[in-house]
Coordinates of C-alpha atoms in Angstrom, one line a residue:
X1426 CA -13.3 -28.2 -6.6
X1427 CA -10.6 -25.3 -4.4
X1428 CA -8.8 -23.8 -6.3
X1429 CA -4.7 -22.8 -4.3
X1430 CA -3.5 -19.2 -4.9
X1431 CA -0.2 -18.4 -4.1
X1432 CA 1.0 -14.8 -3.9
X1433 CA 4.6 -14.5 -4.8
X1434 CA 4.9 -11.1 -4.9
X1435 CA 4.0 -7.4 -2.9
X1436 CA 5.8 -4.8 -4.5
X1437 CA 9.0 -4.0 -6.5
X1438 CA 12.1 -5.4 -4.8
X1439 CA 10.3 -8.6 -2.8
X1440 CA 12.2 -11.2 -1.9
X1441 CA 13.7 -12.5 -5.1
X1442 CA 13.7 -16.2 -3.8
X1443 CA 9.3 -16.2 -3.2
X1444 CA 8.6 -17.9 -6.6
X1445 CA 10.5 -20.7 -6.0
X1446 CA 9.6 -21.2 -2.5
X1447 CA 5.8 -21.5 -3.8
X1448 CA 6.5 -24.0 -6.3
X1449 CA 8.4 -26.2 -4.2
X1450 CA 6.6 -25.5 -0.9
X1451 CA 3.6 -26.6 -1.3
X1452 CA 0.2 -27.6 -3.9
X1453 CA -0.5 -24.7 -5.6
X1454 CA -3.0 -23.9 -8.5
X1455 CA -2.3 -20.0 -9.3
X1456 CA 0.7 -18.3 -8.6
X1457 CA 0.2 -14.4 -8.5
X1458 CA 2.2 -11.8 -8.3
X1459 CA 1.5 -7.7 -7.4
X1460 CA 4.5 -5.0 -8.4
X1461 CA 2.9 -2.0 -8.4
X1462 CA 2.2 0.8 -6.2
X1463 CA 1.3 4.4 -7.4
X1464 CA 5.0 5.3 -6.6
X1465 CA 6.1 2.3 -8.8
X1466 CA 4.2 3.7 -11.1
X1467 CA 6.4 6.7 -11.6
X1468 CA 9.7 5.1 -11.6
X1469 CA 8.5 2.9 -14.4
X1470 CA 7.7 5.5 -16.2
X1471 CA 10.6 7.7 -16.0
X1472 CA 13.1 3.8 -16.9
X1473 CA 10.7 4.6 -20.2
X1474 CA 11.3 8.0 -20.7
X1475 CA 14.7 6.5 -21.3
X1476 CA 14.1 3.7 -23.0
X1477 CA 11.0 3.3 -24.9
X1478 CA 11.4 -0.4 -24.4
X1479 CA 11.2 -0.3 -21.2
X1480 CA 8.3 0.3 -17.7
X1481 CA 8.1 -3.2 -17.1
X1482 CA 9.5 -4.9 -13.9
X1483 CA 13.1 -6.6 -14.6
X1484 CA 12.8 -8.7 -11.9
X1485 CA 10.3 -10.5 -12.8
X1486 CA 11.9 -12.3 -15.8
X1487 CA 14.6 -12.6 -13.3
X1488 CA 12.9 -14.9 -10.8
X1489 CA 11.2 -16.6 -14.6
X1490 CA 14.3 -17.6 -15.2
X1491 CA 15.1 -19.5 -12.3
X1492 CA 11.6 -20.5 -12.0
X1493 CA 9.2 -21.3 -15.6
X1494 CA 10.4 -25.1 -16.0
X1495 CA 9.4 -25.7 -12.8
X1496 CA 6.0 -24.0 -13.1
X1497 CA 5.7 -25.8 -16.3
X1498 CA 6.3 -29.0 -15.0
X1499 CA 3.4 -28.3 -11.7
X1500 CA 0.8 -27.0 -14.1
X1501 CA 1.4 -23.8 -12.0
X1502 CA -0.2 -21.0 -13.9
X1503 CA 1.6 -17.6 -13.6
X1504 CA -0.3 -14.1 -13.3
X1505 CA 1.5 -10.7 -12.2
X1506 CA 1.2 -7.2 -13.2
X1507 CA 4.2 -6.7 -13.5
X1508 CA 4.3 -5.3 -17.3
X1509 CA 3.6 -2.2 -15.3
X1510 CA 3.2 0.9 -18.6
X1511 CA 4.8 -1.9 -21.1
X1512 CA 2.8 -5.4 -20.4
X1513 CA 3.0 -6.6 -24.2
X1514 CA 6.7 -5.7 -24.0
X1515 CA 6.9 -8.0 -21.2
X1516 CA 4.9 -10.4 -23.1
X1517 CA 7.2 -10.5 -25.6
X1518 CA 10.7 -10.7 -23.2
X1519 CA 8.7 -14.3 -21.5
X1520 CA 8.0 -15.6 -24.7
X1521 CA 11.8 -15.0 -25.3
X1522 CA 12.8 -16.0 -22.4
X1523 CA 10.9 -19.2 -23.1
X1524 CA 12.2 -19.7 -25.7
X1525 CA 15.7 -20.1 -24.8
X1526 CA 14.9 -22.5 -22.2
X1527 CA 12.9 -24.5 -24.0
X1528 CA 10.3 -24.6 -22.2
X1529 CA 6.6 -24.4 -23.8
X1530 CA 4.9 -21.8 -22.3
X1531 CA 2.1 -20.2 -23.5
X1532 CA 1.9 -16.3 -22.9
X1533 CA -1.1 -14.0 -22.9
X1534 CA -1.6 -10.2 -21.2
X1535 CA -3.9 -7.7 -20.8
X1536 CA -3.9 -3.6 -22.3
X1537 CA -6.0 -1.2 -22.3
X1538 CA -5.2 0.9 -19.2
X1539 CA -2.3 3.6 -20.3
X1540 CA -4.5 6.4 -20.7
X1541 CA -1.4 8.8 -20.8
X1542 CA -2.9 10.4 -24.0
X1543 CA -5.6 11.5 -22.3
X1544 CA -3.5 13.9 -19.8
X1545 CA -0.9 15.9 -21.4
X1546 CA 2.2 16.6 -19.8
X1547 CA 1.4 12.9 -17.1
X1548 CA 4.8 11.3 -17.6
X1549 CA 1.7 8.1 -16.9
X1550 CA -1.8 7.4 -16.4
X1551 CA -2.8 4.5 -16.0
X1552 CA -6.4 2.9 -15.0
X1553 CA -7.4 0.3 -13.1
X1554 CA -8.3 -2.5 -14.7
X1555 CA -10.5 -5.5 -13.3
X1556 CA -10.1 -9.3 -13.7
X1557 CA -12.1 -10.3 -16.9
X1558 CA -9.3 -9.5 -18.9
X1559 CA -7.2 -12.3 -17.1
X1560 CA -9.5 -14.7 -17.2
X1561 CA -10.1 -14.5 -20.9
X1562 CA -6.8 -15.3 -21.5
X1563 CA -7.0 -17.9 -19.1
X1564 CA -9.7 -19.7 -20.1
X1565 CA -8.2 -18.8 -23.8
X1566 CA -5.4 -21.4 -22.0
X1567 CA -2.3 -18.9 -21.8
X1568 CA -0.2 -20.0 -19.1
X1569 CA 1.2 -17.1 -18.0
X1570 CA -0.5 -13.5 -18.3
X1571 CA 1.3 -10.6 -18.0
X1572 CA -1.4 -7.3 -16.9
X1573 CA -0.5 -3.7 -16.5
X1574 CA -2.0 -1.5 -14.1
X1575 CA -5.1 -3.7 -13.1
X1576 CA -6.2 -3.9 -9.5
X1577 CA -4.5 -5.8 -6.5
X1578 CA -7.0 -8.1 -6.2
X1579 CA -7.6 -8.8 -9.8
X1580 CA -5.1 -11.0 -9.6
X1581 CA -7.3 -13.4 -7.7
X1582 CA -11.1 -12.6 -9.4
X1583 CA -9.3 -13.4 -12.8
X1584 CA -8.4 -17.1 -12.4
X1585 CA -11.3 -17.0 -10.0
X1586 CA -13.5 -16.1 -12.3
X1587 CA -11.6 -18.0 -14.9
X1588 CA -11.9 -21.6 -12.9
X1589 CA -15.4 -21.4 -11.7
X1590 CA -17.2 -19.4 -14.5
X1591 CA -18.0 -16.5 -12.6
X1592 CA -19.9 -13.6 -15.2
X1593 CA -20.0 -10.1 -14.2
X1594 CA -23.3 -10.9 -11.9
X1595 CA -21.7 -13.4 -9.9
X1596 CA -20.8 -10.1 -7.4
X1597 CA -20.8 -12.1 -3.8
X1598 CA -18.2 -14.1 -4.7
X1599 CA -16.6 -12.1 -7.2
X1600 CA -16.6 -10.0 -3.4
X1601 CA -15.7 -13.4 -1.8
X1602 CA -12.1 -13.3 -4.6
X1603 CA -11.2 -9.6 -4.1
X1604 CA -11.2 -9.8 0.3
X1605 CA -9.3 -12.8 -0.6
X1606 CA -7.5 -10.7 -3.1
X1607 CA -6.8 -7.7 -1.1
X1608 CA -5.5 -10.0 2.1
X1609 CA -3.1 -11.4 -0.4
X1610 CA -1.6 -8.5 -1.9
X1611 CA 1.1 -7.3 0.2
X1612 CA 2.5 -10.9 0.4
X1613 CA 4.0 -11.4 3.5
X1614 CA 1.9 -8.4 5.7
X1615 CA -1.0 -11.8 5.8
X1616 CA 1.3 -13.3 7.1
X1617 CA 3.0 -11.5 10.3
X1618 CA 5.3 -9.7 8.4
X1619 CA 4.6 -5.9 9.7
X1620 CA 2.0 -7.3 12.1
X1621 CA 1.4 -5.2 15.2
X1622 CA 2.0 -8.3 18.0
X1623 CA 4.3 -9.0 16.4
X1624 CA 6.1 -11.3 18.9
X1625 CA 3.1 -13.5 19.5
X1626 CA 3.2 -15.4 16.6
X1627 CA 6.5 -16.4 17.4
X1628 CA 9.1 -13.8 16.1
X1629 CA 9.6 -15.0 12.4
X1630 CA 12.9 -13.9 10.5
X1631 CA 11.7 -15.4 7.0
X1632 CA 7.6 -15.2 7.1
X1633 CA 6.1 -17.1 4.4
X1634 CA 4.1 -15.8 1.2
X1635 CA 0.6 -16.8 2.1
X1636 CA -2.2 -18.5 -0.5
X1637 CA -5.7 -18.5 -0.4
X1638 CA -7.7 -21.5 -1.2
X1639 CA -11.0 -20.3 -3.1
X1640 CA -14.4 -22.3 -3.2
X1641 CA -17.3 -21.8 -6.1
X1642 CA -19.5 -19.7 -3.9
X1643 CA -15.9 -17.6 -2.8
X1644 CA -15.8 -18.2 0.5
X1645 CA -11.4 -18.8 0.4
X1646 CA -8.9 -19.4 3.9
X1647 CA -6.2 -18.2 4.1
X1648 CA -3.3 -20.0 4.9
X1649 CA 0.0 -20.6 4.0
X1650 CA 2.5 -23.2 2.5
X1651 CA 4.0 -26.1 6.0
X1652 CA 7.1 -25.4 7.3
X1653 CA 7.4 -21.3 5.9
X1654 CA 7.4 -19.2 8.8
X1655 CA 5.6 -16.1 10.4
X1656 CA 2.0 -17.6 10.8
X1657 CA -1.2 -16.7 10.3
X1658 CA -4.6 -15.9 12.4
X1659 CA -7.3 -14.0 12.4
X1660 CA -5.3 -11.2 13.6
X1661 CA -2.7 -10.6 10.7
X1662 CA -5.8 -11.3 8.9
X1663 CA -7.8 -8.2 10.0
X1664 CA -4.3 -6.0 9.9
X1665 CA -4.8 -7.1 5.6
X1666 CA -8.3 -5.7 5.2
X1667 CA -7.7 -3.0 6.7
X1668 CA -4.4 -1.5 5.0
X1669 CA -5.1 1.0 2.7
X1670 CA -8.8 0.7 2.5
X1671 CA -12.1 3.9 3.0
X1672 CA -15.4 2.9 4.3
X1673 CA -17.8 -0.7 4.2
X1674 CA -17.8 -0.2 0.4
X1675 CA -14.6 -1.9 -1.1
X1676 CA -14.8 -0.7 -4.8
X1677 CA -13.3 -2.1 -8.2
X1678 CA -14.6 -3.0 -11.3
X1679 CA -15.5 -6.0 -11.3
X1680 CA -17.4 -5.6 -8.5
X1681 CA -18.1 -3.5 -4.5
X1682 CA -17.4 -5.9 -1.8
X1683 CA -18.5 -5.1 1.4
X1684 CA -16.2 -5.0 4.3
X1685 CA -18.8 -4.9 6.6
X1686 CA -20.4 -8.0 6.1
X1687 CA -16.1 -10.2 6.1
X1688 CA -16.2 -13.1 8.4
X1689 CA -13.1 -14.1 9.7
X1690 CA -12.8 -18.0 11.1
X1691 CA -9.4 -19.6 12.6
X1692 CA -10.1 -22.8 11.5
X1693 CA -6.9 -24.1 12.7
X1694 CA -2.8 -23.5 12.6
X1695 CA -2.6 -20.9 10.2
X1696 CA -5.5 -21.9 8.6
X1697 CA -8.2 -18.4 8.6
X1698 CA -12.2 -18.4 6.9
X1699 CA -13.0 -16.2 4.9
X1700 CA -17.0 -16.0 4.9
X1701 CA -20.2 -14.0 4.6
X1702 CA -19.3 -11.6 2.0
X1703 CA -21.2 -9.9 0.3
X1704 CA -20.9 -8.2 -2.9
X1705 CA -22.9 -4.8 -5.1
X1706 CA -22.5 -4.0 -8.1
X1707 CA -19.2 -2.2 -9.5
X1708 CA -19.2 1.7 -9.6
X1709 CA -19.8 3.0 -13.2
X1710 CA -16.4 4.5 -13.5
X1711 CA -12.7 3.4 -13.4
X1712 CA -10.0 5.3 -11.1
X1713 CA -6.9 6.2 -13.2
X1714 CA -3.9 7.2 -12.0
X1715 CA -2.1 9.8 -13.3
X1716 CA 1.7 10.9 -11.7
X1717 CA 3.3 13.9 -13.4
X1718 CA 6.7 15.5 -12.5
X1719 CA 6.1 18.0 -9.8
X1720 CA 8.7 20.3 -10.1
X1721 CA 12.2 19.7 -7.9
X1722 CA 13.0 19.4 -4.1
X1723 CA 15.8 19.3 -1.9
X1724 CA 16.7 19.5 1.6
X1725 CA 19.6 19.3 4.3
X1726 CA 19.5 18.7 8.1
X1727 CA 21.1 20.4 9.9
X1728 CA 22.3 18.6 13.3
X1729 CA 22.2 20.6 16.5
X1730 CA 24.0 19.0 19.9
X1731 CA 23.7 19.5 23.7
X1732 CA 22.3 22.2 24.7
X1733 CA 19.7 25.1 23.6
X1734 CA 18.2 22.7 20.9
X1735 CA 15.4 25.7 20.1
X1736 CA 18.2 28.9 20.0
X1737 CA 19.9 27.4 18.1
X1738 CA 17.0 26.0 15.3
X1739 CA 15.3 29.1 15.8
X1740 CA 19.3 30.8 15.0
X1741 CA 19.8 28.9 11.8
X1742 CA 15.9 29.7 10.5
X1743 CA 17.0 33.1 10.7
X1744 CA 19.8 33.4 8.6
X1745 CA 18.3 30.7 5.8
X1746 CA 15.4 32.8 5.5
X1747 CA 18.0 36.5 5.2
X1748 CA 19.5 34.4 2.1
X1749 CA 16.2 33.6 0.8
X1750 CA 14.8 36.7 0.4
X1751 CA 17.3 37.4 -2.7
X1752 CA 16.2 34.5 -4.6
X1753 CA 13.1 32.3 -2.5
X1754 CA 11.7 28.7 -3.5
X1755 CA 8.4 28.4 -3.8
X1756 CA 7.5 26.1 -1.0
X1757 CA 10.3 26.1 2.4
X1758 CA 9.7 23.5 4.7
X1759 CA 11.0 23.2 8.1
X1760 CA 10.2 20.3 11.3
X1761 CA 12.3 20.0 14.1
X1762 CA 13.1 16.5 15.1
X1763 CA 13.8 16.5 19.5
X1764 CA 15.8 13.0 19.1
X1765 CA 18.3 14.7 21.9
X1766 CA 18.4 13.3 25.1
X1767 CA 19.6 15.1 28.7
X1768 CA 22.5 14.0 29.9
X1769 CA 23.3 11.8 26.8
X1770 CA 26.0 9.1 26.6
X1771 CA 27.1 9.8 23.5
X1772 CA 26.8 12.5 20.6
X1773 CA 24.5 11.3 18.9
X1774 CA 21.6 11.1 21.5
X1775 CA 22.7 14.5 22.9
X1776 CA 22.1 16.0 19.3
X1777 CA 18.6 17.0 17.3
X1778 CA 18.1 17.2 13.7
X1779 CA 16.5 20.3 12.5
X1780 CA 15.5 19.6 8.4
X1781 CA 15.0 21.9 5.9
X1782 CA 12.9 20.9 2.6
X1783 CA 12.3 23.7 -0.2
X1784 CA 10.4 23.2 -4.0
X1785 CA 10.5 24.7 -6.1
X1786 CA 9.9 24.4 -10.9
X1787 CA 13.5 25.4 -11.0
X1788 CA 16.5 22.9 -10.4
X1789 CA 18.6 26.3 -9.6
X1790 CA 16.3 27.6 -7.4
X1791 CA 16.4 23.9 -4.9
X1792 CA 20.0 23.2 -5.7
X1793 CA 22.7 26.8 -6.3
X1794 CA 20.6 29.0 -4.1
X1795 CA 20.4 25.7 -1.3
X1796 CA 23.9 24.5 -1.2
X1797 CA 25.4 27.8 -1.7
X1798 CA 23.1 29.4 1.3
X1799 CA 23.6 25.7 3.9
X1800 CA 27.6 25.9 3.2
X1801 CA 28.4 29.4 3.8
X1802 CA 26.9 28.7 7.2
X1803 CA 30.3 26.1 8.0
X1804 CA 31.6 29.0 10.5
X1805 CA 29.2 31.6 10.7
X1806 CA 26.2 29.9 12.4
X1807 CA 25.2 27.3 16.0
X1808 CA 28.6 26.1 18.1
X1809 CA 28.6 22.8 16.8
X1810 CA 27.8 23.1 13.4
X1811 CA 27.0 20.2 11.0
X1812 CA 25.1 18.7 8.4
X1813 CA 23.9 15.2 7.3
X1814 CA 25.0 15.6 3.8
X1815 CA 26.0 18.8 2.2
X1816 CA 22.7 18.8 0.0
X1817 CA 22.9 18.4 -4.1
X1818 CA 21.8 19.9 -7.3
X1819 CA 17.9 18.7 -6.1
X1820 CA 15.8 16.0 -7.9
X1821 CA 12.4 16.5 -9.6
X1822 CA 9.3 15.1 -7.4
X1823 CA 6.5 13.4 -8.7
X1824 CA 2.9 13.9 -7.5
X1825 CA -0.1 11.9 -8.2
X1826 CA -3.7 12.7 -8.4
X1827 CA -6.9 10.1 -9.1
X1828 CA -9.4 11.5 -11.7
X1829 CA -12.0 8.5 -12.7
X1830 CA -13.3 7.8 -16.4
X1831 CA -16.9 5.9 -17.1
X1832 CA -15.9 1.8 -17.9
X1833 CA -17.1 2.1 -21.1
X1834 CA -14.6 5.2 -22.4
X1835 CA -11.5 2.9 -21.3
X1836 CA -10.4 0.1 -23.9
X1837 CA -10.5 -3.6 -22.4
X1838 CA -8.2 -5.6 -24.3
X1839 CA -7.5 -9.6 -23.6
X1840 CA -4.1 -10.1 -25.8
X1841 CA -4.4 -14.1 -25.4
X1842 CA -1.3 -16.4 -26.7
X1843 CA -1.9 -16.8 -30.5
X1844 CA -2.3 -13.2 -31.3
X1845 CA -5.9 -13.0 -31.2
X1846 CA -7.9 -10.2 -29.1
X1847 CA -10.6 -10.0 -27.5
X1848 CA -12.4 -7.1 -26.0
X1849 CA -13.5 -7.3 -21.9
X1850 CA -17.1 -5.0 -22.0
X1851 CA -18.2 -3.2 -19.1
X1852 CA -20.1 -4.5 -17.1
X1853 CA -23.8 -3.2 -17.7
X1854 CA -24.8 -3.7 -14.3
X1855 CA -23.1 -0.4 -12.1
X1856 CA -24.2 1.6 -9.2
X1857 CA -23.4 4.8 -7.7
X1858 CA -20.8 4.7 -4.7
X1859 CA -22.9 6.1 -1.2
X1860 CA -22.2 5.8 2.4
X1861 CA -23.1 2.7 4.2
X1862 CA -25.5 4.2 7.1
X1863 CA -23.4 4.2 10.0
X1864 CA -24.1 -0.1 12.1
X1865 CA -25.1 0.5 15.7
X1866 CA -22.6 0.4 18.7
X1867 CA -22.1 -1.7 21.0
X1868 CA -22.7 -1.1 24.8
X1869 CA -20.4 0.8 26.3
X1870 CA -18.4 -1.0 29.3
X1871 CA -19.7 0.1 32.2
X1872 CA -18.0 2.2 34.5
X1873 CA -14.9 1.0 36.3
X1874 CA -10.8 2.0 36.8
X1875 CA -9.4 3.5 34.3
X1876 CA -5.0 3.4 33.6
X1877 CA -3.5 5.9 31.0
X1878 CA -1.6 3.5 28.5
X1879 CA -0.5 3.4 25.4
X1880 CA -3.3 2.3 23.1
X1881 CA -1.3 -0.6 21.9
X1882 CA -1.5 -1.8 24.5
X1883 CA -4.8 -3.1 23.3
X1884 CA -5.1 -2.2 20.1
X1885 CA -3.6 -3.0 16.5
X1886 CA -3.5 -0.4 14.1
X1887 CA -2.1 -1.2 10.1
X1888 CA -1.6 2.4 8.3
X1889 CA -1.0 3.4 4.3
X1890 CA -1.4 5.1 1.7
X1891 CA -3.4 6.3 -0.9
X1892 CA -2.9 9.3 -3.1
X1893 CA -2.3 12.3 -0.9
X1894 CA -4.4 10.3 1.8
X1895 CA -4.1 8.0 4.1
X1896 CA -6.0 5.3 7.1
X1897 CA -5.2 4.1 9.7
X1898 CA -7.4 1.5 10.5
X1899 CA -7.3 0.0 13.9
X1900 CA -8.7 -3.2 16.2
X1901 CA -9.3 -5.1 18.7
X1902 CA -9.3 -9.0 20.3
X1903 CA -12.7 -9.4 22.6
X1904 CA -15.8 -8.2 22.4
X1905 CA -15.3 -6.7 25.8
X1906 CA -12.2 -4.2 24.2
X1907 CA -14.3 -3.7 21.2
X1908 CA -17.2 -1.9 23.8
X1909 CA -14.5 0.0 25.6
X1910 CA -12.7 1.0 21.1
X1911 CA -15.7 2.3 19.7
X1912 CA -17.0 4.9 22.1
X1913 CA -13.3 5.9 23.2
X1914 CA -11.6 6.7 19.8
X1915 CA -14.0 8.9 18.5
X1916 CA -12.7 11.2 15.1
X1917 CA -12.0 14.1 18.5
X1918 CA -9.8 11.7 19.9
X1919 CA -8.2 10.6 17.0
X1920 CA -7.4 13.8 16.2
X1921 CA -6.1 14.4 19.8
X1922 CA -3.6 11.9 19.5
X1923 CA -2.6 12.3 16.1
X1924 CA -1.8 16.4 16.1
X1925 CA -0.4 16.3 12.2
X1926 CA -4.5 15.4 11.1
X1927 CA -5.8 18.4 13.6
X1928 CA -6.9 20.3 10.8
X1929 CA -8.1 18.0 8.5
X1930 CA -11.0 15.7 7.0
X1931 CA -10.7 13.0 8.7
X1932 CA -13.7 10.1 8.8
X1933 CA -14.2 7.2 11.1
X1934 CA -16.0 4.1 9.3
X1935 CA -17.2 0.9 12.0
X1936 CA -16.6 -2.7 10.7
X1937 CA -18.2 -4.6 14.4
X1938 CA -17.6 -8.1 12.6
X1939 CA -14.1 -7.0 13.0
X1940 CA -14.2 -5.4 15.7
X1941 CA -12.3 -2.3 14.3
X1942 CA -12.2 1.3 13.2
X1943 CA -10.6 2.8 10.0
X1944 CA -9.9 6.1 10.4
X1945 CA -9.4 7.8 6.3
X1946 CA -7.1 11.3 6.7
X1947 CA -7.0 13.1 3.9
X1948 CA -4.2 15.1 3.2
X1949 CA -1.5 14.0 5.4
X1950 CA 0.2 12.8 2.2
X1951 CA 0.3 16.0 0.3
X1952 CA 0.3 15.4 -3.2
X1953 CA 1.0 11.0 -2.8
X1954 CA 4.5 9.2 -1.8
X1955 CA 6.8 10.4 -4.6
X1956 CA 6.2 14.1 -3.6
X1957 CA 8.1 13.2 0.0
X1958 CA 5.6 15.9 1.9
X1959 CA 6.2 14.6 6.2
X1960 CA 8.4 12.7 7.4
X1961 CA 6.6 9.0 6.2
X1962 CA 5.5 9.7 3.2
X1963 CA 3.4 6.9 2.8
X1964 CA 2.2 6.6 6.2
X1965 CA 3.6 3.0 6.7
X1966 CA 3.9 3.7 10.6
X1967 CA 1.5 5.8 11.4
X1968 CA -1.1 3.0 12.4
X1969 CA 2.2 2.8 14.3
X1970 CA 2.8 6.2 16.3
X1971 CA -1.3 5.6 17.0
X1972 CA -0.7 3.0 19.2
X1973 CA 2.2 3.9 21.6
X1974 CA -0.1 7.3 22.5
X1975 CA -1.8 7.7 25.5
X1976 CA -5.5 7.4 27.0
X1977 CA -7.7 6.3 29.9
X1978 CA -7.9 2.9 29.3
X1979 CA -9.9 0.5 31.7
X1980 CA -8.0 -2.0 33.8
X1981 CA -10.1 -4.8 33.3
X1982 CA -8.0 -4.4 29.9
X1983 CA -5.0 -3.9 30.7

């Protein structure tokens, strides 16, 4: 029997009316909402500092107020990690809402992920739990299950395990659900949103949200409701499969899914079958995301217009350095962005931007010093001096760190709708992760004429962040293009095309079944998204930058 699991949220702030769209657009058995990311946990932690009863995604409550009755009428269960740092608090709020609306629903929640007390100085430290706590709640009749920090895929493995009766030993089936969950977790990214070849399926202003038709053997079909925007094809599913992943082993607390076994087949319009997925025992340790305040940050952007851009930038740097000699922040970084064009027809396109960012444990060091130094130059620096905005007092920034604890050291508990507490045992069968031996590469294309052109003419890409690291997944859509890409885009060539990576550890993972390469770049994002170490702090567009770079491409592919 098929289990239809839909998604209505890929992040905290996603389309507000998506739950109603999913409930009214077609058949669905379970709706999942993913609200949590590394940065979201920090935001919720700061909310909780101001109000101990806070710490969850309040948007979910407002969405539920409009759709709870409809979900109950249609028998649709809802599973969400909107509980954030306070799943019990959100569960209570949902019960109060249901009572006020007169809708008789059973609400359960999952807890045990909060390990903040174990990490002195942390604002939030949460283990990534698996799906069997969710499964326990659903098996006992819950209509709504609220969790804190679980893996994104757990929102799918939990309902699937409950529905099909899977046990922790069903690694292949669980791995199939993990892959389906990974495709669903970011909402419209699976239906044409943020897609490299976005124009080919017809530009959609409002892509629909995805759903998976799961089967008892772990296979699935990724689709969407009829008549909704966007499209689902092998490319959109491949792109999402590569998002924020590493090598062939995609590890989680329920199972380790082998991405090198995934088989994708276009079954029909807006229908992509996923099968063949193999699973292995999960690792013995759980990932814990630790968020701390790293200090204070401030910035100012100087606008340099017209001629002698480099000389103007050098002058203001020297002037600021002289001022910093009196009281220098702990970390100072400069970036000159050459947005200027010669003989420009507008002042804006004649201007470059010089960005100065300072960090320090002291707010005064990044506030008063930077503000005074930058503003005092207003009449005493390069010609045409002005800034995009005057610097403020400086604001705190967060840093993110991954640590690991044994699975058995975490108290994973399902709190049922009637108040009973069910302990979820750690898996007995675990396996330490090892690298998968590199697969054989295809035969290279025979020599032939080539042309200098952007990589993106033949390859798609999607990139994202994991703490301070970034991944860039690159894929092609024909066997000949794969024969070329597998040999042409080496680690050395990647470093040439992405100069920021030249001094950083870069690992290439080969996924022949997806015709894909996945590059993991360590440390390119510093201490994580909240630290804002680079122009694109989550590496969302790193893949698009790579696609824009030129290299010699066989004319037969162009």
